């Protein structure tokens, strides 16, 4: 049996930081699956089940400071509890396999496994009981709620709710940025080299609006669909650029066409990034996301397509007329 | 079987007549969709259901039905484009992270769900 402590070291903090900015260590942020002894557990000590993702494992062990317990780490391939449960890797089969592989029934005298509540999406308590003889108890959503849960033996309704607080959202922004940075830099760089510096900045602004501003402002943008929230945010972000385009040089119709291009091409980009953020939230349903894709992806495509035509027409006209 | 209570926003259906009031759905639902009642559980906030499927898997009498699955736009769009099944996260053991299908989202492939650091 492996040993575990409840201390989060500087190395662990660095690992968490790297995970948050999307830098993967060799082999991922993995914990070796198996049974861990925290403190000096006896056969009566509780057994907590978690995923083999460092952020999950570390949240659990640090919440169990000064306690004696067993931690059963499932092999979820380095994925957090909730996502792994959705995929089924945090599930009945893996629990049964891991209980058997660690001979848990010989280590502890009781027959209780405490699972994180969010693992329930991949687990059937009845099935685990049938396959392992262990009773499943669902603890609170957050490991931080465990001390109280262990004291009272139950999770309060508040501890059973998933939230999506400002802090929860802010911590996701680095990852969103990392995903978008390469294509954005490529497009903005090309525009810059082509002399369209305002357009290069506009592309950067639209992407920033979708990846950073959107998660930050999410609950306060007053529409329901993520796409419409994104359109609104993207539209606002493009206003300064459209204004700059109108007040630039050349014939009035050219300036207006150029402004129109900004307002048509880039808000759909922000909206698309916003739509993609559904995958990182804690409350969107598959039905809702499917409906949104069906409704808004065509709108995004049409607007962006029309806008690109306008942008090309502007560029060609300027070239023909000879005004920069 | 009685008529199902349902929401127009999602695929959740609740058959009250099958409920044995074990309270399992109250324990597993992360959005307080169900509420405790004197004899059966009450469907209190059906529209808040995110279709995670935890209640369906843990209901001992099949009183809850829901079509659960990946709700990530990137995965769904990729599935629509390739004609495949929507899936997230690593398809094999070698990809410990990264966004599904290279989409611009931090869902399951990465250290994603915001509860990741806190949940266990």
Short mmCIF file of C-alpha atoms in Angstrom, two decimals:
data_model
loop_
_atom_site.label_atom_id
_atom_site.label_comp_id
_atom_site.label_asym_id
_atom_site.label_seq_id
_atom_site.Cartn_x
_atom_site.Cartn_y
_atom_site.Cartn_z
CA UNK A 1 0.00 0.00 0.00
CA UNK A 2 1.19 3.49 -0.90
CA UNK A 3 1.52 6.28 1.65
CA UNK A 4 -0.13 9.66 1.29
CA UNK A 5 0.02 12.87 3.30
CA UNK A 6 -2.40 15.76 3.50
CA UNK A 7 0.39 18.27 2.82
CA UNK A 8 0.37 20.11 -0.49
CA UNK A 9 4.00 20.75 -1.37
CA UNK A 10 5.46 23.47 -3.60
CA UNK A 11 5.90 20.77 -6.20
CA UNK A 12 2.17 20.02 -5.99
CA UNK A 13 1.33 23.71 -6.33
CA UNK A 14 3.53 23.93 -9.41
CA UNK A 15 1.78 20.87 -10.82
CA UNK A 16 -1.62 22.49 -10.21
CA UNK A 17 -0.47 25.70 -11.87
CA UNK A 18 0.80 23.82 -14.93
CA UNK A 19 -2.47 21.89 -15.13
CA UNK A 20 -4.39 25.15 -15.04
CA UNK A 21 -2.43 26.75 -17.86
CA UNK A 22 -2.68 23.64 -19.99
CA UNK A 23 0.93 22.54 -19.74
CA UNK A 24 1.04 18.82 -19.43
CA UNK A 25 3.84 17.14 -17.60
CA UNK A 26 5.23 14.00 -19.18
CA UNK A 27 2.52 11.40 -18.71
CA UNK A 28 -0.06 13.96 -17.62
CA UNK A 29 -1.04 15.02 -14.14
CA UNK A 30 -1.34 11.46 -13.01
CA UNK A 31 -1.53 9.68 -9.70
CA UNK A 32 -0.75 5.97 -9.59
CA UNK A 33 -4.04 4.06 -9.16
CA UNK A 34 -4.30 1.94 -6.03
CA UNK A 35 -4.88 2.10 -2.30
CA UNK A 36 -3.19 4.82 -0.24
CA UNK A 37 -2.85 5.08 3.54
CA UNK A 38 -3.35 8.59 4.88
CA UNK A 39 -2.03 8.99 8.42
CA UNK A 40 -2.19 5.70 10.32
CA UNK A 41 -5.45 4.07 9.29
CA UNK A 42 -6.90 1.05 11.09
CA UNK A 43 -9.36 -1.50 9.68
CA UNK A 44 -12.15 0.77 10.91
CA UNK A 45 -10.92 3.86 9.03
CA UNK A 46 -13.07 5.25 6.21
CA UNK A 47 -12.29 4.65 2.54
CA UNK A 48 -12.50 7.58 0.12
CA UNK A 49 -12.58 7.02 -3.62
CA UNK A 50 -11.11 9.48 -6.12
CA UNK A 51 -9.69 9.88 -9.61
CA UNK A 52 -6.03 9.56 -10.55
CA UNK A 53 -5.81 13.22 -11.53
CA UNK A 54 -3.48 15.23 -9.31
CA UNK A 55 -5.97 18.08 -8.75
CA UNK A 56 -8.64 15.62 -7.61
CA UNK A 57 -6.34 13.52 -5.45
CA UNK A 58 -4.69 16.58 -3.87
CA UNK A 59 -8.02 18.26 -3.08
CA UNK A 60 -9.13 15.10 -1.30
CA UNK A 61 -6.01 14.46 0.74
CA UNK A 62 -5.61 18.10 1.75
CA UNK A 63 -9.24 18.15 2.95
CA UNK A 64 -8.46 15.18 5.18
CA UNK A 65 -5.71 16.84 7.22
CA UNK A 66 -5.01 15.15 10.55
CA UNK A 67 -7.22 12.18 9.75
CA UNK A 68 -6.50 8.51 9.32
CA UNK A 69 -8.12 7.14 6.21
CA UNK A 70 -7.70 5.08 3.09
CA UNK A 71 -7.81 6.64 -0.36
CA UNK A 72 -8.74 4.38 -3.24
CA UNK A 73 -7.46 5.96 -6.45
CA UNK A 74 -9.26 4.76 -9.57
CA UNK A 75 -7.65 4.76 -12.98
CA UNK A 76 -9.54 7.51 -14.79
CA UNK A 77 -6.62 8.18 -17.14
CA UNK A 78 -5.76 11.43 -15.44
CA UNK A 79 -9.24 12.91 -15.84
CA UNK A 80 -11.13 14.60 -13.00
CA UNK A 81 -13.98 12.86 -11.20
CA UNK A 82 -16.93 14.52 -12.90
CA UNK A 83 -15.69 14.24 -16.47
CA UNK A 84 -14.49 10.70 -15.88
CA UNK A 85 -17.90 9.80 -14.45
CA UNK A 86 -19.56 11.25 -17.54
CA UNK A 87 -17.32 9.10 -19.69
CA UNK A 88 -17.77 6.05 -17.48
CA UNK A 89 -14.12 5.60 -16.51
CA UNK A 90 -15.02 6.65 -12.98
CA UNK A 91 -17.57 3.88 -12.80
CA UNK A 92 -18.80 0.57 -11.48
CA UNK A 93 -16.37 -1.54 -13.48
CA UNK A 94 -13.26 0.38 -12.42
CA UNK A 95 -14.39 0.46 -8.79
CA UNK A 96 -14.89 -3.31 -8.81
CA UNK A 97 -11.52 -3.85 -10.49
CA UNK A 98 -9.68 -1.58 -8.06
CA UNK A 99 -11.37 -3.00 -4.96
CA UNK A 100 -10.36 -6.47 -6.07
CA UNK A 101 -6.82 -5.49 -7.08
CA UNK A 102 -6.16 -3.91 -3.68
CA UNK A 103 -7.89 -6.68 -1.66
CA UNK A 104 -9.79 -3.92 0.09
CA UNK A 105 -12.13 -6.35 1.83
CA UNK A 106 -9.11 -7.71 3.72
CA UNK A 107 -7.75 -4.28 4.59
CA UNK A 108 -10.88 -2.84 6.19
CA UNK A 109 -13.46 -4.49 8.43
CA UNK A 110 -16.39 -2.31 7.30
CA UNK A 111 -18.06 -2.30 3.89
CA UNK A 112 -18.46 1.37 3.05
CA UNK A 113 -16.96 3.41 0.22
CA UNK A 114 -17.28 7.19 0.35
CA UNK A 115 -17.48 8.58 -3.17
CA UNK A 116 -17.48 12.18 -4.34
CA UNK A 117 -21.03 13.16 -5.25
CA UNK A 118 -20.06 14.11 -8.79
CA UNK A 119 -18.85 10.56 -9.35
CA UNK A 120 -22.50 9.45 -9.23
CA UNK A 121 -22.98 10.21 -12.91
CA UNK A 122 -20.84 7.15 -13.67
CA UNK A 123 -21.73 4.96 -10.72
CA UNK A 124 -24.69 2.86 -9.70
CA UNK A 125 -24.58 2.29 -5.95
CA UNK A 126 -26.64 -0.86 -6.39
CA UNK A 127 -24.25 -2.24 -9.00
CA UNK A 128 -21.18 -1.53 -6.84
CA UNK A 129 -22.86 -3.31 -3.92
CA UNK A 130 -23.63 -6.30 -6.11
CA UNK A 131 -20.13 -6.53 -7.55
CA UNK A 132 -18.01 -5.71 -4.50
CA UNK A 133 -20.18 -6.06 -1.39
CA UNK A 134 -19.40 -2.44 -0.51
CA UNK A 135 -22.07 0.18 0.20
CA UNK A 136 -21.64 3.44 -1.64
CA UNK A 137 -22.12 6.69 0.27
CA UNK A 138 -22.01 9.89 -1.71
CA UNK A 139 -20.06 12.63 0.04
CA UNK A 140 -20.33 16.33 -0.78
CA UNK A 141 -19.55 17.83 -4.18
CA UNK A 142 -16.40 19.50 -2.92
CA UNK A 143 -13.74 17.78 -0.87
CA UNK A 144 -13.67 20.90 1.31
CA UNK A 145 -17.07 19.84 2.63
CA UNK A 146 -15.72 16.52 3.95
CA UNK A 147 -14.80 17.53 7.51
CA UNK A 148 -18.38 18.65 8.12
CA UNK A 149 -19.75 15.63 6.30
CA UNK A 150 -17.69 13.31 8.48
CA UNK A 151 -18.83 15.12 11.63
CA UNK A 152 -22.56 15.01 10.89
CA UNK A 153 -22.68 11.97 8.64
CA UNK A 154 -24.54 13.86 5.96
CA UNK A 155 -24.03 16.55 3.38
CA UNK A 156 -26.20 19.64 3.64
CA UNK A 157 -28.30 20.59 0.58
CA UNK A 158 -25.83 23.42 -0.01
CA UNK A 159 -22.92 20.97 -0.04
CA UNK A 160 -24.79 18.95 -2.67
CA UNK A 161 -25.10 21.86 -5.07
CA UNK A 162 -22.62 22.59 -7.80
CA UNK A 163 -21.83 26.26 -8.29
CA UNK A 164 -19.99 28.20 -10.93
CA UNK A 165 -18.57 31.09 -8.97
CA UNK A 166 -16.40 33.91 -10.25
CA UNK A 167 -13.31 32.11 -8.93
CA UNK A 168 -14.43 28.88 -10.63
CA UNK A 169 -14.73 30.75 -13.91
CA UNK A 170 -11.58 32.85 -13.67
CA UNK A 171 -9.39 29.81 -13.13
CA UNK A 172 -10.54 28.47 -16.51
CA UNK A 173 -9.47 31.52 -18.50
CA UNK A 174 -5.76 30.58 -18.92
CA UNK A 175 -6.80 27.29 -20.49
CA UNK A 176 -9.21 29.02 -22.87
CA UNK A 177 -6.47 31.45 -23.91
CA UNK A 178 -3.90 28.71 -24.42
CA UNK A 179 -6.28 26.87 -26.74
CA UNK A 180 -6.97 29.95 -28.85
CA UNK A 181 -3.54 31.59 -28.96
CA UNK A 182 -1.99 29.81 -31.95
CA UNK A 183 -4.74 30.26 -34.56
CA UNK A 184 -5.32 33.81 -33.31
CA UNK A 185 -1.65 34.72 -33.59
CA UNK A 186 -1.52 33.22 -37.07
CA UNK A 187 -4.52 35.18 -38.38
CA UNK A 188 -3.61 38.43 -36.63
CA UNK A 189 0.01 38.08 -37.78
CA UNK A 190 -1.02 37.64 -41.42
CA UNK A 191 -3.33 40.66 -41.23
CA UNK A 192 -0.55 42.69 -39.62
CA UNK A 193 1.90 41.74 -42.37
CA UNK A 194 -0.72 42.62 -44.98
CA UNK A 195 -0.87 46.09 -43.48
CA UNK A 196 -4.31 45.65 -41.90
CA UNK A 197 -3.18 46.52 -38.40
CA UNK A 198 -6.58 47.60 -37.14
CA UNK A 199 -8.02 44.28 -38.31
CA UNK A 200 -5.21 42.40 -36.54
CA UNK A 201 -6.07 44.11 -33.28
CA UNK A 202 -9.76 43.44 -33.88
CA UNK A 203 -9.14 39.70 -34.26
CA UNK A 204 -7.21 39.69 -30.99
CA UNK A 205 -10.00 41.65 -29.29
CA UNK A 206 -12.73 39.30 -30.54
CA UNK A 207 -10.82 36.25 -29.29
CA UNK A 208 -10.07 37.87 -25.95
CA UNK A 209 -13.74 38.72 -25.58
CA UNK A 210 -14.68 35.08 -26.15
CA UNK A 211 -11.99 33.45 -24.05
CA UNK A 212 -11.43 35.83 -21.14
CA UNK A 213 -14.22 38.39 -20.92
CA UNK A 214 -16.94 35.82 -21.55
CA UNK A 215 -16.13 33.43 -18.67
CA UNK A 216 -15.69 36.46 -16.42
CA UNK A 217 -19.02 38.10 -17.29
CA UNK A 218 -21.06 34.96 -18.00
CA UNK A 219 -23.87 35.30 -15.43
CA UNK A 220 -24.28 39.02 -16.02
CA UNK A 221 -24.73 39.01 -19.79
CA UNK A 222 -28.51 39.25 -20.12
CA UNK A 223 -29.46 36.51 -22.58
CA UNK A 224 -29.91 32.81 -21.98
CA UNK A 225 -28.06 31.17 -24.86
CA UNK A 226 -24.27 31.19 -24.75
CA UNK A 227 -24.15 32.09 -28.46
CA UNK A 228 -26.30 35.20 -28.08
CA UNK A 229 -24.25 36.24 -25.05
CA UNK A 230 -21.17 35.83 -27.26
CA UNK A 231 -22.72 37.80 -30.12
CA UNK A 232 -23.53 40.63 -27.72
CA UNK A 233 -20.06 40.67 -26.21
CA UNK A 234 -18.35 40.36 -29.59
CA UNK A 235 -20.50 43.15 -31.00
CA UNK A 236 -19.54 45.44 -28.15
CA UNK A 237 -15.86 44.56 -28.56
CA UNK A 238 -16.08 45.48 -32.26
CA UNK A 239 -17.73 48.87 -31.76
CA UNK A 240 -14.43 50.76 -31.31
CA UNK A 241 -13.03 49.11 -34.44
CA UNK A 242 -16.13 49.85 -36.49
CA UNK A 243 -16.01 53.44 -35.26
CA UNK A 244 -12.35 53.70 -36.19
CA UNK A 245 -13.12 52.29 -39.63
CA UNK A 246 -15.86 54.84 -40.23
CA UNK A 247 -13.64 57.72 -39.21
CA UNK A 248 -10.77 56.49 -41.41
CA UNK A 249 -9.86 57.64 -44.88
CA UNK A 250 -11.52 57.05 -48.26
CA UNK A 251 -15.02 57.35 -49.66
CA UNK A 252 -17.89 57.19 -47.19
CA UNK A 253 -19.35 53.99 -48.69
CA UNK A 254 -15.96 52.32 -48.38
CA UNK A 255 -15.65 53.32 -44.76
CA UNK A 256 -19.14 52.08 -44.00
CA UNK A 257 -18.48 48.79 -45.78
CA UNK A 258 -15.29 48.35 -43.79
CA UNK A 259 -17.12 49.04 -40.50
CA UNK A 260 -19.82 46.56 -41.50
CA UNK A 261 -17.14 43.92 -42.11
CA UNK A 262 -15.89 44.28 -38.53
CA UNK A 263 -19.41 43.99 -37.15
CA UNK A 264 -20.22 40.91 -39.24
CA UNK A 265 -17.03 38.82 -39.24
CA UNK A 266 -15.81 38.95 -35.68
CA UNK A 267 -18.84 38.76 -33.34
CA UNK A 268 -19.53 35.23 -34.66
CA UNK A 269 -15.98 34.31 -33.65
CA UNK A 270 -16.66 35.50 -30.11
CA UNK A 271 -20.03 33.71 -30.18
CA UNK A 272 -18.40 30.47 -31.31
CA UNK A 273 -15.84 30.63 -28.52
CA UNK A 274 -18.67 31.34 -26.07
CA UNK A 275 -20.63 28.35 -27.36
CA UNK A 276 -17.56 26.18 -26.88
CA UNK A 277 -17.33 27.28 -23.27
CA UNK A 278 -20.47 25.22 -22.56
CA UNK A 279 -18.15 22.24 -22.21
CA UNK A 280 -16.39 23.84 -19.27
CA UNK A 281 -19.46 24.95 -17.34
CA UNK A 282 -21.25 23.11 -14.58
CA UNK A 283 -24.82 23.44 -15.73
CA UNK A 284 -25.37 23.14 -19.48
CA UNK A 285 -27.29 20.09 -20.68
CA UNK A 286 -26.65 18.13 -23.83
CA UNK A 287 -30.13 18.92 -25.11
CA UNK A 288 -29.52 22.63 -24.58
CA UNK A 289 -26.15 22.59 -26.31
CA UNK A 290 -27.51 20.58 -29.25
CA UNK A 291 -30.36 23.06 -29.71
CA UNK A 292 -27.93 25.94 -29.55
CA UNK A 293 -25.64 24.40 -32.14
CA UNK A 294 -28.57 23.80 -34.50
CA UNK A 295 -29.91 27.33 -34.04
CA UNK A 296 -26.81 29.48 -33.94
CA UNK A 297 -24.02 27.78 -35.90
CA UNK A 298 -25.81 28.58 -39.21
CA UNK A 299 -26.27 32.20 -38.05
CA UNK A 300 -22.57 32.44 -37.20
CA UNK A 301 -21.60 30.98 -40.57
CA UNK A 302 -23.87 33.32 -42.54
CA UNK A 303 -22.82 36.46 -40.71
CA UNK A 304 -19.12 35.65 -40.87
CA UNK A 305 -19.40 34.65 -44.54
CA UNK A 306 -21.24 37.84 -45.50
CA UNK A 307 -18.76 39.87 -43.47
CA UNK A 308 -15.79 38.23 -45.18
CA UNK A 309 -17.27 39.17 -48.56
CA UNK A 310 -17.63 42.74 -47.31
CA UNK A 311 -14.05 42.74 -46.02
CA UNK A 312 -12.71 41.40 -49.32
CA UNK A 313 -14.77 43.90 -51.29
CA UNK A 314 -13.37 46.69 -49.14
CA UNK A 315 -9.81 45.51 -49.67
CA UNK A 316 -10.26 45.15 -53.42
CA UNK A 317 -11.99 48.55 -53.73
CA UNK A 318 -9.24 50.27 -51.77
CA UNK A 319 -6.63 48.62 -53.98
CA UNK A 320 -8.46 49.68 -57.15
CA UNK A 321 -9.14 53.21 -55.94
CA UNK A 322 -5.66 53.41 -54.50
CA UNK A 323 -6.50 54.67 -51.04
CA UNK A 324 -4.83 52.83 -48.18
CA UNK B 1 -46.88 3.73 -14.95
CA UNK B 2 -48.18 7.21 -14.37
CA UNK B 3 -47.67 10.11 -16.72
CA UNK B 4 -44.14 11.45 -16.55
CA UNK B 5 -43.37 14.88 -15.21
CA UNK B 6 -40.89 16.52 -17.52
CA UNK B 7 -39.23 19.71 -18.68
CA UNK B 8 -39.27 21.25 -22.13
CA UNK B 9 -35.62 22.25 -21.66
CA UNK B 10 -34.18 18.75 -21.37
CA UNK B 11 -34.93 15.04 -21.52
CA UNK B 12 -35.56 14.46 -17.81
CA UNK B 13 -38.73 12.49 -16.99
CA UNK B 14 -39.91 11.62 -13.52
CA UNK B 15 -42.45 8.90 -12.73
CA UNK B 16 -43.70 9.79 -9.31
CA UNK B 17 -45.72 6.60 -8.89
CA UNK B 18 -42.51 4.54 -8.96
CA UNK B 19 -40.73 6.59 -6.28
CA UNK B 20 -39.98 4.73 -3.05
CA UNK B 21 -38.62 7.86 -1.35
CA UNK B 22 -35.12 6.44 -0.79
CA UNK B 23 -33.65 9.90 -1.32
CA UNK B 24 -30.83 8.75 -3.56
CA UNK B 25 -31.66 11.36 -6.24
CA UNK B 26 -31.52 14.06 -3.58
CA UNK B 27 -27.98 12.94 -2.75
CA UNK B 28 -26.61 12.74 -6.26
CA UNK B 29 -28.22 15.65 -8.12
CA UNK B 30 -25.81 18.61 -8.29
CA UNK B 31 -28.59 21.08 -9.14
CA UNK B 32 -31.26 20.31 -6.54
CA UNK B 33 -33.69 19.25 -9.25
CA UNK B 34 -35.53 17.07 -6.71
CA UNK B 35 -36.90 18.01 -3.34
CA UNK B 36 -37.73 15.83 -0.36
CA UNK B 37 -41.41 15.14 0.16
CA UNK B 38 -43.44 13.30 2.81
CA UNK B 39 -44.19 10.24 0.69
CA UNK B 40 -42.39 10.71 -2.59
CA UNK B 41 -39.68 12.95 -3.88
CA UNK B 42 -40.92 16.04 -5.68
CA UNK B 43 -39.64 17.25 -9.05
CA UNK B 44 -38.90 20.82 -8.00
CA UNK B 45 -36.56 22.34 -10.59
CA UNK B 46 -36.80 20.24 -13.73
CA UNK B 47 -35.44 23.02 -15.96
CA UNK B 48 -32.17 23.08 -14.00
CA UNK B 49 -31.36 19.49 -15.03
CA UNK B 50 -28.06 19.23 -16.92
CA UNK B 51 -28.67 15.62 -17.93
CA UNK B 52 -25.66 14.19 -16.09
CA UNK B 53 -27.62 10.99 -15.48
CA UNK B 54 -26.60 10.48 -11.85
CA UNK B 55 -30.23 10.20 -10.66
CA UNK B 56 -31.14 7.69 -13.33
CA UNK B 57 -28.13 5.48 -12.55
CA UNK B 58 -28.79 5.53 -8.82
CA UNK B 59 -32.58 5.31 -8.71
CA UNK B 60 -33.39 1.76 -7.57
CA UNK B 61 -36.86 1.68 -9.17
CA UNK B 62 -36.33 3.42 -12.50
CA UNK B 63 -38.51 6.36 -11.46
CA UNK B 64 -36.22 8.74 -13.34
CA UNK B 65 -35.31 8.68 -17.01
CA UNK B 66 -32.95 11.00 -18.83
CA UNK B 67 -30.84 10.85 -21.97
CA UNK B 68 -27.43 11.71 -20.64
CA UNK B 69 -24.28 12.21 -22.62
CA UNK B 70 -21.52 14.56 -23.55
CA UNK B 71 -22.83 18.12 -23.46
CA UNK B 72 -19.72 19.76 -24.83
CA UNK B 73 -20.18 21.87 -27.96
CA UNK B 74 -16.75 21.01 -29.33
CA UNK B 75 -17.42 17.28 -29.03
CA UNK B 76 -20.94 17.57 -30.45
CA UNK B 77 -19.77 19.65 -33.41
CA UNK B 78 -16.96 17.22 -34.10
CA UNK B 79 -19.40 14.32 -33.90
CA UNK B 80 -21.75 16.09 -36.33
CA UNK B 81 -18.89 16.73 -38.77
CA UNK B 82 -17.41 13.24 -38.63
CA UNK B 83 -20.67 11.38 -38.21
CA UNK B 84 -19.28 9.72 -35.11
CA UNK B 85 -20.36 9.53 -31.52
CA UNK B 86 -19.82 12.58 -29.31
CA UNK B 87 -17.10 11.75 -26.84
CA UNK B 88 -14.75 13.78 -24.74
CA UNK B 89 -11.44 13.29 -23.06
CA UNK B 90 -8.70 10.98 -24.20
CA UNK B 91 -9.78 8.23 -26.55
CA UNK B 92 -6.75 6.23 -25.51
CA UNK B 93 -4.44 6.19 -22.53
CA UNK B 94 -1.73 8.18 -24.22
CA UNK B 95 -3.58 11.47 -24.36
CA UNK B 96 -3.80 12.58 -20.80
CA UNK B 97 -5.26 15.94 -21.68
CA UNK B 98 -5.76 18.40 -24.45
CA UNK B 99 -9.03 19.65 -25.73
CA UNK B 100 -11.37 17.22 -27.43
CA UNK B 101 -10.94 17.42 -31.15
CA UNK B 102 -8.70 20.40 -30.76
CA UNK B 103 -11.71 22.60 -30.09
CA UNK B 104 -11.21 25.85 -28.26
CA UNK B 105 -12.60 24.72 -24.98
CA UNK B 106 -11.28 23.54 -21.70
CA UNK B 107 -13.76 20.74 -21.25
CA UNK B 108 -12.99 17.26 -20.10
CA UNK B 109 -9.78 16.68 -22.00
CA UNK B 110 -7.94 19.23 -19.94
CA UNK B 111 -8.03 19.90 -16.23
CA UNK B 112 -11.40 21.13 -16.90
CA UNK B 113 -14.56 21.19 -14.92
CA UNK B 114 -14.17 24.07 -12.56
CA UNK B 115 -14.73 21.77 -9.65
CA UNK B 116 -11.73 19.73 -10.62
CA UNK B 117 -9.47 21.15 -7.94
CA UNK B 118 -12.08 20.93 -5.25
CA UNK B 119 -14.01 17.84 -6.12
CA UNK B 120 -12.48 14.57 -5.27
#
